[in-house]
């Protein structure tokens, strides 16, 4: 009898332990905070491209002349990348807002007053782009998509390096960034296009330790005498292209340069090129490599 009672007590104890265990499990599940779906706003086209490559949902995209991916065609527009609409952004109740480091100074008091703090992605070089894509892939469980995108960029880099190694001389390159109504700036090795030049095996004739762009200087340009000139059409490309063509036609300084004499002046157009790195980087590297090391030994001015 005592033995039966002992067995019964053990059985009840086991049942109690199991019950407590199940209670803890289900209790934990019921009290575990529910993960909310991210509400992401991309305020620049470069960030939209990254989101598209990573299959990320967006609730806000910039107002731009560039073609927005189909998946975002019905997404709310939040204004110009350099001056996004704070009210629209706040109404969308985002969990995170992405811009780029080069536009950090553009986000001022209007955002602070609404207690909105954008996150600035570093896209100043190809390497920075790869790092950013990898980090976002990890954050949003899109590591497979991130690895695929980075692999495409690395393949283009390897091919460009291979081509450059077959030549004994690195071409001297001048990078210009056109600005609507304000002529142009010179892109140094710190600029994104300057980084593309280095990646493709060229040598930027203007370098800096901390500045992406510097003021033009005719005498310095003439002295540098670049083999290749890359003209970035940043913002309002039609206007900037017309400005470049007019300047190169009317200013006699340009006609003295080797790049102009040998028709090796190229216009860099969106979406393949921009002031910051984007997911067209692989295509951009291939194009710059071809311009620096043309198979036929020459180029064409556009």
PDB file of C-alpha atoms in Angstrom:
ATOM      1  CA  UNK A   1       0.000   0.000   0.000  1.00  0.00           C
ATOM      2  CA  UNK A   2       2.817   2.300   0.986  1.00  0.00           C
ATOM      3  CA  UNK A   3       4.536   1.422  -2.251  1.00  0.00           C
ATOM      4  CA  UNK A   4       1.452   2.328  -4.275  1.00  0.00           C
ATOM      5  CA  UNK A   5       1.120   5.631  -2.433  1.00  0.00           C
ATOM      6  CA  UNK A   6       4.782   6.409  -3.115  1.00  0.00           C
ATOM      7  CA  UNK A   7       4.366   5.652  -6.792  1.00  0.00           C
ATOM      8  CA  UNK A   8       1.302   7.882  -6.910  1.00  0.00           C
ATOM      9  CA  UNK A   9       3.159  10.764  -5.298  1.00  0.00           C
ATOM     10  CA  UNK A  10       6.030  10.419  -7.788  1.00  0.00           C
ATOM     11  CA  UNK A  11       3.541  10.370 -10.671  1.00  0.00           C
ATOM     12  CA  UNK A  12       1.856  13.529  -9.387  1.00  0.00           C
ATOM     13  CA  UNK A  13       5.224  15.226  -8.991  1.00  0.00           C
ATOM     14  CA  UNK A  14       6.166  14.407 -12.585  1.00  0.00           C
ATOM     15  CA  UNK A  15       2.823  15.739 -13.825  1.00  0.00           C
ATOM     16  CA  UNK A  16       3.374  18.915 -11.818  1.00  0.00           C
ATOM     17  CA  UNK A  17       6.871  19.433 -13.265  1.00  0.00           C
ATOM     18  CA  UNK A  18       5.558  18.904 -16.804  1.00  0.00           C
ATOM     19  CA  UNK A  19       2.701  21.306 -16.125  1.00  0.00           C
ATOM     20  CA  UNK A  20       5.047  23.986 -14.810  1.00  0.00           C
ATOM     21  CA  UNK A  21       7.324  23.485 -17.812  1.00  0.00           C
ATOM     22  CA  UNK A  22       4.484  23.822 -20.290  1.00  0.00           C
ATOM     23  CA  UNK A  23       3.213  26.847 -18.423  1.00  0.00           C
ATOM     24  CA  UNK A  24       6.593  28.529 -18.672  1.00  0.00           C
ATOM     25  CA  UNK A  25       6.872  27.739 -22.368  1.00  0.00           C
ATOM     26  CA  UNK A  26       3.423  29.001 -23.268  1.00  0.00           C
ATOM     27  CA  UNK A  27       3.747  31.891 -20.867  1.00  0.00           C
ATOM     28  CA  UNK A  28       7.016  32.921 -22.545  1.00  0.00           C
ATOM     29  CA  UNK A  29       5.418  32.661 -25.975  1.00  0.00           C
ATOM     30  CA  UNK A  30       2.438  34.721 -24.976  1.00  0.00           C
ATOM     31  CA  UNK A  31       4.526  37.486 -23.351  1.00  0.00           C
ATOM     32  CA  UNK A  32       7.206  37.602 -26.054  1.00  0.00           C
ATOM     33  CA  UNK A  33       6.853  40.931 -27.910  1.00  0.00           C
ATOM     34  CA  UNK A  34       5.435  40.568 -31.386  1.00  0.00           C
ATOM     35  CA  UNK A  35       7.857  41.661 -34.093  1.00  0.00           C
ATOM     36  CA  UNK A  36       6.422  44.549 -36.066  1.00  0.00           C
ATOM     37  CA  UNK A  37       6.873  44.747 -39.812  1.00  0.00           C
ATOM     38  CA  UNK A  38       9.467  47.415 -40.652  1.00  0.00           C
ATOM     39  CA  UNK A  39       8.169  50.625 -42.181  1.00  0.00           C
ATOM     40  CA  UNK A  40      11.154  51.808 -44.191  1.00  0.00           C
ATOM     41  CA  UNK A  41      11.472  55.123 -45.997  1.00  0.00           C
ATOM     42  CA  UNK A  42      14.214  55.623 -48.607  1.00  0.00           C
ATOM     43  CA  UNK A  43      14.860  59.303 -49.277  1.00  0.00           C
ATOM     44  CA  UNK A  44      17.400  58.786 -52.091  1.00  0.00           C
ATOM     45  CA  UNK A  45      17.343  56.730 -55.271  1.00  0.00           C
ATOM     46  CA  UNK A  46      20.529  54.896 -54.251  1.00  0.00           C
ATOM     47  CA  UNK A  47      18.769  53.594 -51.123  1.00  0.00           C
ATOM     48  CA  UNK A  48      15.747  52.574 -53.228  1.00  0.00           C
ATOM     49  CA  UNK A  49      18.092  50.487 -55.404  1.00  0.00           C
ATOM     50  CA  UNK A  50      19.567  48.763 -52.353  1.00  0.00           C
ATOM     51  CA  UNK A  51      16.097  48.023 -50.955  1.00  0.00           C
ATOM     52  CA  UNK A  52      15.035  46.586 -54.305  1.00  0.00           C
ATOM     53  CA  UNK A  53      18.074  44.296 -54.484  1.00  0.00           C
ATOM     54  CA  UNK A  54      17.396  43.072 -50.952  1.00  0.00           C
ATOM     55  CA  UNK A  55      13.662  42.550 -51.550  1.00  0.00           C
ATOM     56  CA  UNK A  56      12.773  45.033 -48.805  1.00  0.00           C
ATOM     57  CA  UNK A  57       9.347  46.670 -48.467  1.00  0.00           C
ATOM     58  CA  UNK A  58       9.221  50.481 -48.519  1.00  0.00           C
ATOM     59  CA  UNK A  59       6.483  52.856 -47.375  1.00  0.00           C
ATOM     60  CA  UNK A  60       8.170  55.961 -48.810  1.00  0.00           C
ATOM     61  CA  UNK A  61      10.426  56.734 -51.789  1.00  0.00           C
ATOM     62  CA  UNK A  62      11.994  59.958 -53.087  1.00  0.00           C
ATOM     63  CA  UNK A  63      10.459  62.110 -55.774  1.00  0.00           C
ATOM     64  CA  UNK A  64      12.837  61.523 -58.678  1.00  0.00           C
ATOM     65  CA  UNK A  65      13.026  61.451 -62.462  1.00  0.00           C
ATOM     66  CA  UNK A  66      14.693  58.036 -62.230  1.00  0.00           C
ATOM     67  CA  UNK A  67      12.570  54.958 -62.844  1.00  0.00           C
ATOM     68  CA  UNK A  68      11.284  53.577 -59.562  1.00  0.00           C
ATOM     69  CA  UNK A  69      11.229  49.738 -59.403  1.00  0.00           C
ATOM     70  CA  UNK A  70       7.811  48.237 -60.141  1.00  0.00           C
ATOM     71  CA  UNK A  71       7.365  46.921 -56.610  1.00  0.00           C
ATOM     72  CA  UNK A  72       7.408  50.526 -55.320  1.00  0.00           C
ATOM     73  CA  UNK A  73       5.298  52.174 -58.036  1.00  0.00           C
ATOM     74  CA  UNK A  74       2.372  52.808 -55.663  1.00  0.00           C
ATOM     75  CA  UNK A  75       4.501  53.806 -52.680  1.00  0.00           C
ATOM     76  CA  UNK A  76       4.150  57.347 -51.313  1.00  0.00           C
ATOM     77  CA  UNK A  77       6.566  59.997 -52.607  1.00  0.00           C
ATOM     78  CA  UNK A  78       8.356  61.966 -49.878  1.00  0.00           C
ATOM     79  CA  UNK A  79       9.982  64.725 -51.901  1.00  0.00           C
ATOM     80  CA  UNK A  80      13.389  65.682 -53.252  1.00  0.00           C
ATOM     81  CA  UNK A  81      16.341  63.773 -51.706  1.00  0.00           C
ATOM     82  CA  UNK A  82      18.014  67.054 -50.738  1.00  0.00           C
ATOM     83  CA  UNK A  83      14.860  68.470 -49.158  1.00  0.00           C
ATOM     84  CA  UNK A  84      12.364  65.714 -48.290  1.00  0.00           C
ATOM     85  CA  UNK A  85       8.900  66.561 -46.981  1.00  0.00           C
ATOM     86  CA  UNK A  86       9.037  66.173 -43.202  1.00  0.00           C
ATOM     87  CA  UNK A  87       5.250  66.227 -42.792  1.00  0.00           C
ATOM     88  CA  UNK A  88       4.699  63.425 -45.306  1.00  0.00           C
ATOM     89  CA  UNK A  89       7.433  61.356 -43.698  1.00  0.00           C
ATOM     90  CA  UNK A  90       5.951  61.797 -40.224  1.00  0.00           C
ATOM     91  CA  UNK A  91       2.456  60.840 -41.465  1.00  0.00           C
ATOM     92  CA  UNK A  92       3.812  57.543 -42.800  1.00  0.00           C
ATOM     93  CA  UNK A  93       4.902  56.547 -39.268  1.00  0.00           C
ATOM     94  CA  UNK A  94       8.219  54.984 -40.353  1.00  0.00           C
ATOM     95  CA  UNK A  95      10.292  52.708 -38.153  1.00  0.00           C
ATOM     96  CA  UNK A  96      13.443  53.856 -39.961  1.00  0.00           C
ATOM     97  CA  UNK A  97      14.383  56.530 -42.503  1.00  0.00           C
ATOM     98  CA  UNK A  98      17.430  56.099 -44.717  1.00  0.00           C
ATOM     99  CA  UNK A  99      19.449  58.782 -46.455  1.00  0.00           C
ATOM    100  CA  UNK A 100      23.169  58.998 -47.334  1.00  0.00           C
ATOM    101  CA  UNK A 101      26.081  60.586 -45.482  1.00  0.00           C
ATOM    102  CA  UNK A 102      26.712  63.118 -48.260  1.00  0.00           C
ATOM    103  CA  UNK A 103      23.292  64.675 -47.547  1.00  0.00           C
ATOM    104  CA  UNK A 104      23.593  64.705 -43.758  1.00  0.00           C
ATOM    105  CA  UNK A 105      23.916  68.472 -43.589  1.00  0.00           C
ATOM    106  CA  UNK A 106      20.652  68.859 -45.533  1.00  0.00           C
ATOM    107  CA  UNK A 107      18.576  67.359 -42.722  1.00  0.00           C
ATOM    108  CA  UNK A 108      18.152  70.207 -40.258  1.00  0.00           C
ATOM    109  CA  UNK A 109      15.837  71.669 -37.669  1.00  0.00           C
ATOM    110  CA  UNK A 110      12.618  70.575 -39.389  1.00  0.00           C
ATOM    111  CA  UNK A 111      13.430  66.929 -38.685  1.00  0.00           C
ATOM    112  CA  UNK A 112      14.635  67.654 -35.145  1.00  0.00           C
ATOM    113  CA  UNK A 113      11.402  69.439 -34.267  1.00  0.00           C
ATOM    114  CA  UNK A 114       9.393  66.374 -35.274  1.00  0.00           C
ATOM    115  CA  UNK A 115      11.818  64.138 -33.350  1.00  0.00           C
ATOM    116  CA  UNK A 116      12.695  62.331 -36.575  1.00  0.00           C
ATOM    117  CA  UNK A 117      16.229  61.015 -36.767  1.00  0.00           C
ATOM    118  CA  UNK A 118      17.253  59.656 -40.198  1.00  0.00           C
ATOM    119  CA  UNK A 119      19.932  56.991 -40.522  1.00  0.00           C
ATOM    120  CA  UNK A 120      22.695  57.929 -42.954  1.00  0.00           C
ATOM    121  CA  UNK A 121      24.225  55.195 -45.095  1.00  0.00           C
ATOM    122  CA  UNK A 122      27.845  55.530 -46.195  1.00  0.00           C
ATOM    123  CA  UNK A 123      27.953  55.171 -49.986  1.00  0.00           C
ATOM    124  CA  UNK A 124      31.054  57.219 -50.805  1.00  0.00           C
ATOM    125  CA  UNK A 125      32.961  54.309 -52.347  1.00  0.00           C
ATOM    126  CA  UNK A 126      32.438  50.870 -53.846  1.00  0.00           C
ATOM    127  CA  UNK A 127      33.795  49.264 -50.677  1.00  0.00           C
ATOM    128  CA  UNK A 128      31.449  51.338 -48.500  1.00  0.00           C
ATOM    129  CA  UNK A 129      28.553  50.222 -50.691  1.00  0.00           C
ATOM    130  CA  UNK A 130      29.480  46.567 -50.190  1.00  0.00           C
ATOM    131  CA  UNK A 131      29.738  47.049 -46.424  1.00  0.00           C
ATOM    132  CA  UNK A 132      26.368  48.825 -46.279  1.00  0.00           C
ATOM    133  CA  UNK A 133      24.624  46.143 -48.349  1.00  0.00           C
ATOM    134  CA  UNK A 134      26.090  43.389 -46.149  1.00  0.00           C
ATOM    135  CA  UNK A 135      24.980  45.173 -42.963  1.00  0.00           C
ATOM    136  CA  UNK A 136      21.447  45.766 -44.223  1.00  0.00           C
ATOM    137  CA  UNK A 137      21.243  42.190 -45.471  1.00  0.00           C
ATOM    138  CA  UNK A 138      22.081  40.988 -41.978  1.00  0.00           C
ATOM    139  CA  UNK A 139      19.705  43.420 -40.280  1.00  0.00           C
ATOM    140  CA  UNK A 140      16.699  42.432 -42.384  1.00  0.00           C
ATOM    141  CA  UNK A 141      17.493  38.720 -42.823  1.00  0.00           C
ATOM    142  CA  UNK A 142      18.405  39.197 -46.489  1.00  0.00           C
ATOM    143  CA  UNK A 143      21.939  37.793 -46.379  1.00  0.00           C
ATOM    144  CA  UNK A 144      21.451  35.654 -49.506  1.00  0.00           C
ATOM    145  CA  UNK A 145      20.348  38.636 -51.585  1.00  0.00           C
ATOM    146  CA  UNK A 146      23.164  40.751 -50.153  1.00  0.00           C
ATOM    147  CA  UNK A 147      25.817  38.155 -51.003  1.00  0.00           C
ATOM    148  CA  UNK A 148      24.515  37.882 -54.569  1.00  0.00           C
ATOM    149  CA  UNK A 149      24.642  41.649 -55.074  1.00  0.00           C
ATOM    150  CA  UNK A 150      28.135  41.949 -53.596  1.00  0.00           C
ATOM    151  CA  UNK A 151      29.353  39.029 -55.685  1.00  0.00           C
ATOM    152  CA  UNK A 152      28.331  40.834 -58.890  1.00  0.00           C
ATOM    153  CA  UNK A 153      30.298  43.921 -57.845  1.00  0.00           C
ATOM    154  CA  UNK A 154      33.369  41.876 -56.927  1.00  0.00           C
ATOM    155  CA  UNK A 155      33.268  40.102 -60.281  1.00  0.00           C
ATOM    156  CA  UNK A 156      33.336  43.469 -62.078  1.00  0.00           C
ATOM    157  CA  UNK A 157      36.226  44.628 -59.873  1.00  0.00           C
ATOM    158  CA  UNK A 158      38.277  41.517 -60.637  1.00  0.00           C
ATOM    159  CA  UNK A 159      37.699  41.895 -64.377  1.00  0.00           C
ATOM    160  CA  UNK A 160      38.682  45.579 -64.299  1.00  0.00           C
ATOM    161  CA  UNK A 161      41.854  44.785 -62.364  1.00  0.00           C
ATOM    162  CA  UNK A 162      42.732  42.053 -64.831  1.00  0.00           C
ATOM    163  CA  UNK A 163      42.381  44.480 -67.753  1.00  0.00           C
ATOM    164  CA  UNK A 164      44.440  47.183 -66.018  1.00  0.00           C
ATOM    165  CA  UNK A 165      47.287  44.737 -65.305  1.00  0.00           C
ATOM    166  CA  UNK A 166      47.752  44.158 -69.036  1.00  0.00           C
ATOM    167  CA  UNK A 167      48.758  47.813 -69.477  1.00  0.00           C
ATOM    168  CA  UNK A 168      52.037  49.358 -68.363  1.00  0.00           C
ATOM    169  CA  UNK A 169      50.706  52.889 -67.900  1.00  0.00           C
ATOM    170  CA  UNK A 170      47.792  54.099 -65.794  1.00  0.00           C
ATOM    171  CA  UNK A 171      45.781  56.777 -67.606  1.00  0.00           C
ATOM    172  CA  UNK A 172      45.502  60.185 -65.937  1.00  0.00           C
ATOM    173  CA  UNK A 173      41.843  61.010 -65.319  1.00  0.00           C
ATOM    174  CA  UNK A 174      40.012  64.262 -64.593  1.00  0.00           C
ATOM    175  CA  UNK A 175      36.610  63.908 -62.908  1.00  0.00           C
ATOM    176  CA  UNK A 176      34.123  66.756 -63.235  1.00  0.00           C
ATOM    177  CA  UNK A 177      30.742  67.045 -61.516  1.00  0.00           C
ATOM    178  CA  UNK A 178      28.347  69.404 -63.280  1.00  0.00           C
ATOM    179  CA  UNK A 179      25.922  71.486 -61.239  1.00  0.00           C
ATOM    180  CA  UNK A 180      22.833  73.155 -62.748  1.00  0.00           C
ATOM    181  CA  UNK A 181      23.578  76.837 -63.242  1.00  0.00           C
ATOM    182  CA  UNK A 182      26.861  76.623 -61.333  1.00  0.00           C
ATOM    183  CA  UNK A 183      29.375  75.272 -63.855  1.00  0.00           C
ATOM    184  CA  UNK A 184      31.209  72.335 -62.286  1.00  0.00           C
ATOM    185  CA  UNK A 185      33.351  71.005 -59.439  1.00  0.00           C
ATOM    186  CA  UNK A 186      36.390  68.735 -59.619  1.00  0.00           C
ATOM    187  CA  UNK A 187      35.970  65.250 -58.151  1.00  0.00           C
ATOM    188  CA  UNK A 188      38.973  64.040 -56.177  1.00  0.00           C
ATOM    189  CA  UNK A 189      39.986  60.499 -55.325  1.00  0.00           C
ATOM    190  CA  UNK A 190      37.603  60.810 -52.348  1.00  0.00           C
ATOM    191  CA  UNK A 191      34.527  61.162 -54.551  1.00  0.00           C
ATOM    192  CA  UNK A 192      32.548  58.130 -55.693  1.00  0.00           C
ATOM    193  CA  UNK A 193      33.465  58.566 -59.369  1.00  0.00           C
ATOM    194  CA  UNK A 194      37.061  59.114 -58.266  1.00  0.00           C
ATOM    195  CA  UNK A 195      36.855  55.785 -56.468  1.00  0.00           C
ATOM    196  CA  UNK A 196      35.499  54.143 -59.630  1.00  0.00           C
ATOM    197  CA  UNK A 197      38.551  55.483 -61.483  1.00  0.00           C
ATOM    198  CA  UNK A 198      40.901  53.907 -58.927  1.00  0.00           C
ATOM    199  CA  UNK A 199      38.931  50.644 -58.991  1.00  0.00           C
ATOM    200  CA  UNK A 200      39.276  50.504 -62.787  1.00  0.00           C
ATOM    201  CA  UNK A 201      43.015  51.129 -62.600  1.00  0.00           C
ATOM    202  CA  UNK A 202      43.196  54.835 -63.433  1.00  0.00           C
ATOM    203  CA  UNK A 203      44.968  57.711 -61.665  1.00  0.00           C
ATOM    204  CA  UNK A 204      42.945  60.735 -60.607  1.00  0.00           C
ATOM    205  CA  UNK A 205      44.886  63.912 -61.422  1.00  0.00           C
ATOM    206  CA  UNK A 206      43.426  65.619 -58.349  1.00  0.00           C
ATOM    207  CA  UNK A 207      43.680  63.989 -54.930  1.00  0.00           C
ATOM    208  CA  UNK A 208      42.711  65.045 -51.433  1.00  0.00           C
ATOM    209  CA  UNK A 209      42.991  63.638 -47.936  1.00  0.00           C
ATOM    210  CA  UNK A 210      39.489  64.691 -46.899  1.00  0.00           C
ATOM    211  CA  UNK A 211      37.581  66.513 -49.668  1.00  0.00           C
ATOM    212  CA  UNK A 212      35.366  64.818 -52.236  1.00  0.00           C
ATOM    213  CA  UNK A 213      35.100  67.896 -54.458  1.00  0.00           C
ATOM    214  CA  UNK A 214      37.246  70.980 -54.931  1.00  0.00           C
ATOM    215  CA  UNK A 215      36.939  74.256 -56.827  1.00  0.00           C
ATOM    216  CA  UNK A 216      38.153  74.195 -60.458  1.00  0.00           C
ATOM    217  CA  UNK A 217      41.460  75.811 -61.399  1.00  0.00           C
ATOM    218  CA  UNK A 218      42.268  76.228 -65.094  1.00  0.00           C
ATOM    219  CA  UNK A 219      46.024  76.391 -64.612  1.00  0.00           C
ATOM    220  CA  UNK A 220      46.054  73.244 -62.481  1.00  0.00           C
ATOM    221  CA  UNK A 221      43.900  71.414 -65.041  1.00  0.00           C
ATOM    222  CA  UNK A 222      46.195  72.443 -67.909  1.00  0.00           C
ATOM    223  CA  UNK A 223      49.236  71.304 -65.944  1.00  0.00           C
ATOM    224  CA  UNK A 224      47.609  67.949 -65.126  1.00  0.00           C
ATOM    225  CA  UNK A 225      46.763  67.421 -68.835  1.00  0.00           C
ATOM    226  CA  UNK A 226      44.492  64.378 -68.304  1.00  0.00           C
ATOM    227  CA  UNK A 227      44.277  61.495 -70.782  1.00  0.00           C
ATOM    228  CA  UNK A 228      40.580  60.968 -69.970  1.00  0.00           C
ATOM    229  CA  UNK A 229      37.854  63.306 -68.735  1.00  0.00           C
ATOM    230  CA  UNK A 230      34.732  61.952 -67.019  1.00  0.00           C
ATOM    231  CA  UNK A 231      31.832  64.430 -66.732  1.00  0.00           C
ATOM    232  CA  UNK A 232      29.212  63.492 -64.145  1.00  0.00           C
ATOM    233  CA  UNK A 233      25.787  64.902 -64.999  1.00  0.00           C
ATOM    234  CA  UNK A 234      24.505  65.371 -61.473  1.00  0.00           C
ATOM    235  CA  UNK A 235      20.879  66.600 -61.197  1.00  0.00           C
ATOM    236  CA  UNK A 236      18.984  68.004 -64.189  1.00  0.00           C
ATOM    237  CA  UNK A 237      21.189  66.071 -66.646  1.00  0.00           C
ATOM    238  CA  UNK A 238      19.933  67.817 -69.797  1.00  0.00           C
ATOM    239  CA  UNK A 239      20.854  71.222 -68.401  1.00  0.00           C
ATOM    240  CA  UNK A 240      24.226  70.021 -67.108  1.00  0.00           C
ATOM    241  CA  UNK A 241      25.111  68.306 -70.392  1.00  0.00           C
ATOM    242  CA  UNK A 242      24.337  71.513 -72.308  1.00  0.00           C
ATOM    243  CA  UNK A 243      26.509  73.479 -69.876  1.00  0.00           C
ATOM    244  CA  UNK A 244      29.429  71.096 -70.334  1.00  0.00           C
ATOM    245  CA  UNK A 245      29.178  71.171 -74.124  1.00  0.00           C
ATOM    246  CA  UNK A 246      28.998  74.955 -74.182  1.00  0.00           C
ATOM    247  CA  UNK A 247      31.973  75.326 -71.836  1.00  0.00           C
ATOM    248  CA  UNK A 248      34.145  72.866 -73.769  1.00  0.00           C
ATOM    249  CA  UNK A 249      33.224  74.644 -77.015  1.00  0.00           C
ATOM    250  CA  UNK A 250      33.817  78.232 -75.921  1.00  0.00           C
ATOM    251  CA  UNK A 251      36.694  77.963 -73.419  1.00  0.00           C
ATOM    252  CA  UNK A 252      39.993  77.486 -75.357  1.00  0.00           C
ATOM    253  CA  UNK A 253      41.610  75.885 -72.308  1.00  0.00           C
ATOM    254  CA  UNK A 254      39.811  72.598 -72.913  1.00  0.00           C
ATOM    255  CA  UNK A 255      41.066  72.221 -76.484  1.00  0.00           C
ATOM    256  CA  UNK A 256      44.662  72.146 -75.210  1.00  0.00           C
ATOM    257  CA  UNK A 257      44.102  68.965 -73.187  1.00  0.00           C
ATOM    258  CA  UNK A 258      45.120  65.513 -74.393  1.00  0.00           C
ATOM    259  CA  UNK A 259      41.714  64.030 -73.478  1.00  0.00           C
ATOM    260  CA  UNK A 260      39.880  66.500 -75.721  1.00  0.00           C
ATOM    261  CA  UNK A 261      42.388  66.207 -78.580  1.00  0.00           C
ATOM    262  CA  UNK A 262      42.005  62.422 -78.617  1.00  0.00           C
ATOM    263  CA  UNK A 263      38.217  62.471 -78.090  1.00  0.00           C
ATOM    264  CA  UNK A 264      38.354  60.763 -74.697  1.00  0.00           C
ATOM    265  CA  UNK A 265      35.707  62.808 -72.903  1.00  0.00           C
ATOM    266  CA  UNK A 266      32.738  60.859 -71.552  1.00  0.00           C
ATOM    267  CA  UNK A 267      29.439  61.891 -69.975  1.00  0.00           C
ATOM    268  CA  UNK A 268      28.383  59.851 -66.942  1.00  0.00           C
ATOM    269  CA  UNK A 269      24.619  59.557 -66.766  1.00  0.00           C
ATOM    270  CA  UNK A 270      22.090  58.244 -64.266  1.00  0.00           C
ATOM    271  CA  UNK A 271      21.165  55.649 -63.225  1.00  0.00           C
ATOM    272  CA  UNK A 272      24.548  53.967 -63.827  1.00  0.00           C
ATOM    273  CA  UNK A 273      26.420  56.914 -62.305  1.00  0.00           C
ATOM    274  CA  UNK A 274      25.680  59.286 -59.472  1.00  0.00           C
ATOM    275  CA  UNK A 275      27.427  61.328 -56.776  1.00  0.00           C
ATOM    276  CA  UNK A 276      27.107  58.345 -54.428  1.00  0.00           C
ATOM    277  CA  UNK A 277      27.576  54.630 -54.954  1.00  0.00           C
ATOM    278  CA  UNK A 278      24.534  52.615 -55.964  1.00  0.00           C
ATOM    279  CA  UNK A 279      23.566  49.128 -57.081  1.00  0.00           C
ATOM    280  CA  UNK A 280      24.642  49.929 -60.652  1.00  0.00           C
ATOM    281  CA  UNK A 281      28.239  49.872 -59.406  1.00  0.00           C
ATOM    282  CA  UNK A 282      29.160  46.731 -61.382  1.00  0.00           C
ATOM    283  CA  UNK A 283      27.961  48.335 -64.624  1.00  0.00           C
ATOM    284  CA  UNK A 284      29.725  51.593 -63.753  1.00  0.00           C
ATOM    285  CA  UNK A 285      33.031  49.802 -63.125  1.00  0.00           C
ATOM    286  CA  UNK A 286      32.805  48.015 -66.478  1.00  0.00           C
ATOM    287  CA  UNK A 287      32.104  51.274 -68.333  1.00  0.00           C
ATOM    288  CA  UNK A 288      34.922  53.198 -66.668  1.00  0.00           C
ATOM    289  CA  UNK A 289      37.310  50.302 -67.330  1.00  0.00           C
ATOM    290  CA  UNK A 290      36.373  50.385 -71.026  1.00  0.00           C
ATOM    291  CA  UNK A 291      36.911  54.148 -71.228  1.00  0.00           C
ATOM    292  CA  UNK A 292      40.273  53.971 -69.474  1.00  0.00           C
ATOM    293  CA  UNK A 293      41.506  50.994 -71.476  1.00  0.00           C
ATOM    294  CA  UNK A 294      39.637  50.964 -74.819  1.00  0.00           C
ATOM    295  CA  UNK A 295      40.395  47.896 -76.923  1.00  0.00           C
ATOM    296  CA  UNK A 296      40.739  49.968 -80.072  1.00  0.00           C
ATOM    297  CA  UNK A 297      43.189  52.350 -78.434  1.00  0.00           C
ATOM    298  CA  UNK A 298      40.915  55.364 -78.637  1.00  0.00           C
ATOM    299  CA  UNK A 299      37.628  56.780 -77.521  1.00  0.00           C
ATOM    300  CA  UNK A 300      34.847  59.076 -78.589  1.00  0.00           C
ATOM    301  CA  UNK A 301      33.752  62.379 -77.177  1.00  0.00           C
ATOM    302  CA  UNK A 302      30.028  62.562 -76.455  1.00  0.00           C
TER     303      UNK A 302
END
